[in-house]
Short mmCIF file of C-alpha atoms and ligand atoms in Angstrom, two decimals:
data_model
loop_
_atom_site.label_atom_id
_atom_site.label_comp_id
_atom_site.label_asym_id
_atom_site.label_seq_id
_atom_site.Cartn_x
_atom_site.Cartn_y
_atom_site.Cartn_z
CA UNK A 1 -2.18 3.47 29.95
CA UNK A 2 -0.52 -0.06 29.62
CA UNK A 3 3.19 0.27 28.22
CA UNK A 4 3.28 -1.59 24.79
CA UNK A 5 7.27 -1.39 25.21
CA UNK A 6 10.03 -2.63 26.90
CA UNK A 7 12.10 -0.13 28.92
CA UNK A 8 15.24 -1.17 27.01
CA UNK A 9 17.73 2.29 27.04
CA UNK A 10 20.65 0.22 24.94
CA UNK A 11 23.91 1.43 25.84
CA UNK A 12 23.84 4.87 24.98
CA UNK A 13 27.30 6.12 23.82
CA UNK A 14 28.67 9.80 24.29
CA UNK A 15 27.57 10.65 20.45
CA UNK A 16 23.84 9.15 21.64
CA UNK A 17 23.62 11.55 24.83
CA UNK A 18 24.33 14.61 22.66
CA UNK A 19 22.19 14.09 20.12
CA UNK A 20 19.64 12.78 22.63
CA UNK A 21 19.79 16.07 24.46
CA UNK A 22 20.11 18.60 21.16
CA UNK A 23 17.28 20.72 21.37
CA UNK A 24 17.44 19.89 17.20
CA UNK A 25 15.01 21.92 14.98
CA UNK A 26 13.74 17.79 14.39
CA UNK A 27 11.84 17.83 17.71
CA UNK A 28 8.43 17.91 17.98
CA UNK A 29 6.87 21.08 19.14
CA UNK A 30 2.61 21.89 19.47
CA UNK A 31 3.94 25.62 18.66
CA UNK A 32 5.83 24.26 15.59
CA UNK A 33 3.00 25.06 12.58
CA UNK A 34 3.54 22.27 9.80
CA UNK A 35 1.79 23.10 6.89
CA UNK A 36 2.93 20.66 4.24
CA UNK A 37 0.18 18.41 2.73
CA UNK A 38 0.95 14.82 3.24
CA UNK A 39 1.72 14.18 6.55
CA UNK A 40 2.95 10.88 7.70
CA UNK A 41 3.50 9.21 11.17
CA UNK A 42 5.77 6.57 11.84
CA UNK A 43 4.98 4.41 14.96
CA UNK A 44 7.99 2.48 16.55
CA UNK A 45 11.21 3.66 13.99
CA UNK A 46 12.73 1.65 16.40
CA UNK A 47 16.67 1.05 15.78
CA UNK A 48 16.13 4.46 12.89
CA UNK A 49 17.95 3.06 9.93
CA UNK A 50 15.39 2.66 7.55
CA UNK A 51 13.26 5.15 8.44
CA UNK A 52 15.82 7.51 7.75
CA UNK A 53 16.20 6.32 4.63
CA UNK A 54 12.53 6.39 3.93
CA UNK A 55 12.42 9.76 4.68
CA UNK A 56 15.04 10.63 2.21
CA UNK A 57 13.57 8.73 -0.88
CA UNK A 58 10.05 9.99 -0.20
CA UNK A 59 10.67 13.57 0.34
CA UNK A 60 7.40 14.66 -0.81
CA UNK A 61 5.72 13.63 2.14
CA UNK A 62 6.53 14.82 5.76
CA UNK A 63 7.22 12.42 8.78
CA UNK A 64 6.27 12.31 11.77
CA UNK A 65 8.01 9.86 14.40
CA UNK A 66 7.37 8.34 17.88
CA UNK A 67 9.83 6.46 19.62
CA UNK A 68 10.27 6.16 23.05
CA UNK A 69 13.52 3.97 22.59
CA UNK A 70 15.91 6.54 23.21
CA UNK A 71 19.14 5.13 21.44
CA UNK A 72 17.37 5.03 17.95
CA UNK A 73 16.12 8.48 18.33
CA UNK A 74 19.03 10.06 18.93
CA UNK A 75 20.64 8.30 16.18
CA UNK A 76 17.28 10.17 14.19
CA UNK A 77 18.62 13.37 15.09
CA UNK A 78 22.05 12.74 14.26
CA UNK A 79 20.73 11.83 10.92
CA UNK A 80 18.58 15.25 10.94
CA UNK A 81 21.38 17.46 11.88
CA UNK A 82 23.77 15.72 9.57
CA UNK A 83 21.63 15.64 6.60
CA UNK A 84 20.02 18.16 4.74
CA UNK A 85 16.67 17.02 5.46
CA UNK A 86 13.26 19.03 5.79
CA UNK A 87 10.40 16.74 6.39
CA UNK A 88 10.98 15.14 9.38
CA UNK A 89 9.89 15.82 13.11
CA UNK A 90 10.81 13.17 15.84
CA UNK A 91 8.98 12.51 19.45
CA UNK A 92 10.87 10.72 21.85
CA UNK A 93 7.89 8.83 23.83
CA UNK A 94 4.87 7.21 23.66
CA UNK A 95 2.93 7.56 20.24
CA UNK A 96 -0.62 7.96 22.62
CA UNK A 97 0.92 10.74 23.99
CA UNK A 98 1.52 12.80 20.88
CA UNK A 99 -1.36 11.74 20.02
CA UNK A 100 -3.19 13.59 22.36
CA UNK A 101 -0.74 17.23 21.45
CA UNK A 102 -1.54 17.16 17.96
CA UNK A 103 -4.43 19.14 16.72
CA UNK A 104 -4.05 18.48 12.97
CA UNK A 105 -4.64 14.52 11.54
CA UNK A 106 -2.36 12.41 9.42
CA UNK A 107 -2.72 11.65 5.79
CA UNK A 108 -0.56 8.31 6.70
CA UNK A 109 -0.18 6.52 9.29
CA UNK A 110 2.13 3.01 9.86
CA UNK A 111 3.16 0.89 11.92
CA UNK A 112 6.19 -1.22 11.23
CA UNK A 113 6.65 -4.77 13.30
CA UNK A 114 5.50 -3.63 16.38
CA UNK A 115 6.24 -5.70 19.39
CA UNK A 116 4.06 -9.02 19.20
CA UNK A 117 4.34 -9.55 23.18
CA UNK A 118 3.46 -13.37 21.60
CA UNK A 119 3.28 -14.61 25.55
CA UNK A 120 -0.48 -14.64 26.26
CA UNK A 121 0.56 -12.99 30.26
CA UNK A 122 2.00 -9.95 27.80
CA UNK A 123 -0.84 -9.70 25.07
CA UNK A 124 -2.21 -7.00 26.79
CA UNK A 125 1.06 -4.94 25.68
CA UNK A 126 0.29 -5.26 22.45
CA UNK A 127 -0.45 -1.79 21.10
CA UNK A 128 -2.53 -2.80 18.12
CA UNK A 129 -6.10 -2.80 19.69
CA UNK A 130 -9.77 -2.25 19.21
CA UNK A 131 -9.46 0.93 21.28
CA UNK A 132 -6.28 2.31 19.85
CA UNK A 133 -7.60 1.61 16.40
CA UNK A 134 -10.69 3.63 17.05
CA UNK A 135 -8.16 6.01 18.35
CA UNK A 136 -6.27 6.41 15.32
CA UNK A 137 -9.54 6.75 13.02
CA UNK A 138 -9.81 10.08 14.78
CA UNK A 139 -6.33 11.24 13.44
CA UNK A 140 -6.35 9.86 9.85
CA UNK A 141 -7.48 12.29 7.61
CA UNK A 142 -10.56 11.48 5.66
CA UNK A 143 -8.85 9.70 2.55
CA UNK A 144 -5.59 8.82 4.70
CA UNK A 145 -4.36 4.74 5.27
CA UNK A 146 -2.77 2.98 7.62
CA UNK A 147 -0.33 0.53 7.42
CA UNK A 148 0.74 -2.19 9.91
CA UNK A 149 3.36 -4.54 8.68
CA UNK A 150 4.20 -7.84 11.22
CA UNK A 151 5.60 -11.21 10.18
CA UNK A 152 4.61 -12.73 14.20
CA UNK A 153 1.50 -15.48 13.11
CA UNK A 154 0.07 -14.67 16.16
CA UNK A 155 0.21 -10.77 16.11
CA UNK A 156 -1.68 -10.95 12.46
CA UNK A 157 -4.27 -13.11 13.86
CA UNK A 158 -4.69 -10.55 16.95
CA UNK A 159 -4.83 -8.08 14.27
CA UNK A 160 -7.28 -9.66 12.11
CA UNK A 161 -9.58 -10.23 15.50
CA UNK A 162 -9.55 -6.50 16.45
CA UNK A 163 -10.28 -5.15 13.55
CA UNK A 164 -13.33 -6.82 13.34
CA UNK A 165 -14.11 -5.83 16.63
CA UNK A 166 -14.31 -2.06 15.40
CA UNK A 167 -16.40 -0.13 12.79
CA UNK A 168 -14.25 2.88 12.28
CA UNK A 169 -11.60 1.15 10.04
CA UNK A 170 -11.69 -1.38 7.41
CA UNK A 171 -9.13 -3.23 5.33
CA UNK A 172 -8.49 -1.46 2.09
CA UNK A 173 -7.05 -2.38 -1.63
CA UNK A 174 -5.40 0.69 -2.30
CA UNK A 175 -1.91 0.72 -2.36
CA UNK A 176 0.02 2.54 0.86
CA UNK A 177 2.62 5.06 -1.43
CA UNK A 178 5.27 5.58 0.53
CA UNK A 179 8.23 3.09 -0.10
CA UNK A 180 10.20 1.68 2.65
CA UNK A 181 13.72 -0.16 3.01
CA UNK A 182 14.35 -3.55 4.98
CA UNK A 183 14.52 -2.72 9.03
CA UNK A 184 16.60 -4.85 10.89
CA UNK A 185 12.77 -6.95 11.95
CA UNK A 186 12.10 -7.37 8.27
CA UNK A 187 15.74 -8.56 7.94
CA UNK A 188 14.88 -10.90 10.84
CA UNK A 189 12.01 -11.84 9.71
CA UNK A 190 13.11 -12.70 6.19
CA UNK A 191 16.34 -14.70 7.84
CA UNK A 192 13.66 -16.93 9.95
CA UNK A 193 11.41 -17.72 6.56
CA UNK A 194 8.41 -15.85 8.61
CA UNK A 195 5.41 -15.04 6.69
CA UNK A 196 5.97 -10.80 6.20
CA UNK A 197 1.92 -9.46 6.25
CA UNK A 198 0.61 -5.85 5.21
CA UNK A 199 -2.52 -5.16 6.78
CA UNK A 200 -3.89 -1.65 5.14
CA UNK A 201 -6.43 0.15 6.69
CA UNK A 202 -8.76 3.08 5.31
CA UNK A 203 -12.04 4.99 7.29
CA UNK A 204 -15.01 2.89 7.29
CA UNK A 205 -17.70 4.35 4.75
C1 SAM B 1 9.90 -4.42 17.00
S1 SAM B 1 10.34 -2.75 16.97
C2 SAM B 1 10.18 -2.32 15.25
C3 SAM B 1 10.95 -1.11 14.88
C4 SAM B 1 10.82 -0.62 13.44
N1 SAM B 1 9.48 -0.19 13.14
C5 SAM B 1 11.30 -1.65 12.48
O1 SAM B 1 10.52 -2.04 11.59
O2 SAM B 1 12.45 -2.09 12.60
C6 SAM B 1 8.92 -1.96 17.67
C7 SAM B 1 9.21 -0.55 18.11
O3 SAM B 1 7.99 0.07 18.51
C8 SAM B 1 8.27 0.91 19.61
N2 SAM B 1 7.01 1.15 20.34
C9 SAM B 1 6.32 0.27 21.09
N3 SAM B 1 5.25 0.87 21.64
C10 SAM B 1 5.26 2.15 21.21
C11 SAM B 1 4.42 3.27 21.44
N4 SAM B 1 3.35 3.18 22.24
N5 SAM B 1 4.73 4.44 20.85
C12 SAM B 1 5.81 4.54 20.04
N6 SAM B 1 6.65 3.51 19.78
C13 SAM B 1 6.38 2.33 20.37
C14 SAM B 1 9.32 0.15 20.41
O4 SAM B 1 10.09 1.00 21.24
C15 SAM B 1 10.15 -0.48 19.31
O5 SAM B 1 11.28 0.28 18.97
#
């Protein structure tokens, strides 16, 4: 499996190593039987800020997120075991391999700037793919959407290509429902005047 992220640890500070070790009611479990309806997963919460905050001010859904960046997931944690918060269950790794634990499929599914690896030696990093789209067909729920957000030019023309490349998902009008505050890379992107694109996805008819 090619890594579609950098290695970076940040420096993790005594509050980070707790929280990253807590064996927190947050963390993901196959033996942990989630029954609530509208289940969403969050690939990449990166830094955790605003996906914390999504996850209060759309409590009637329940979140699932992957990040392998260890610094923002503990700070995800912290934010669990601080909060008085329900609907949220956190996986410190690779998305591909939850992926592969989960038995159940997603009603939601997005995908926030993900890294654009925008060298052409690195585009092979790049985690949106033909292959992982197809992948993620087979955990969407019939009626579910994706969402991929990116503001790198080149990314949404990779994008673009690789969808076409597939039959499993196509590019959908309806409207994604779950709201989401400004992450540091929309902040970034908004700062550099970058053109912000929404791709969403639904199953192919
Ligand atoms: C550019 S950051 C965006 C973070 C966040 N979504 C935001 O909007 O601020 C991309 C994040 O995706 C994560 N990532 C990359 N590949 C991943 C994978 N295979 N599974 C889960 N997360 C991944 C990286 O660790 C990184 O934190």
């Amino acid at each position: 499996m090619i890594k579609t992220f950098s290695s970076r640890a940040g420096r993790l500070s005594e509050t980070n190593k707790f929280y990253l070790h807590k064996k927190s009611k947050c963390i993901f479990s196959e033996k942990k039987l989630i029954v609530h309806e509208q289940k969403v997963l969050d690939i990449g919460f990166g830094d955790s800020y605003s996906f914390c905050k999504d996850i209060i001010e759309n409590n009637d859904f329940f979140f699932f997120g992957a990040e392998p960046y260890k610094k923002g997931f503990s700070r995800a944690v912290e934010f669990f075991e601080k909060n008085d918060v329900e609907n949220m269950i956190l996986f410190n790794g690779d998305v591909r391999d939850l992926l592969e634990k989960v038995k159940f499929c997603f009603d939601f599914i997005r995908i926030h700037f993900p890294d654009p690896w925008p060298k052409k030696k690195h585009i092979k990093r790049r985690l949106v793919t033909e292959e992982f789209l197809i992948y993620l067909s087979n955990k969407l729920s019939d009626n579910g959407l994706i969402q991929i957000i990116t503001d790198s030019q080149k990314y949404q023309n990779h994008i673009e290509e690789e969808i076409k490349l597939q039959n499993k998902l196509s590019l959908s009008k309806r409207l994604f429902p779950i709201t989401y505050h400004q992450s540091s890379f929309y902040k970034k992107a908004l700062i550099k005047k970058n053109k912000i694109k929404e791709f969403i996805l639904q199953k192919s008819s």
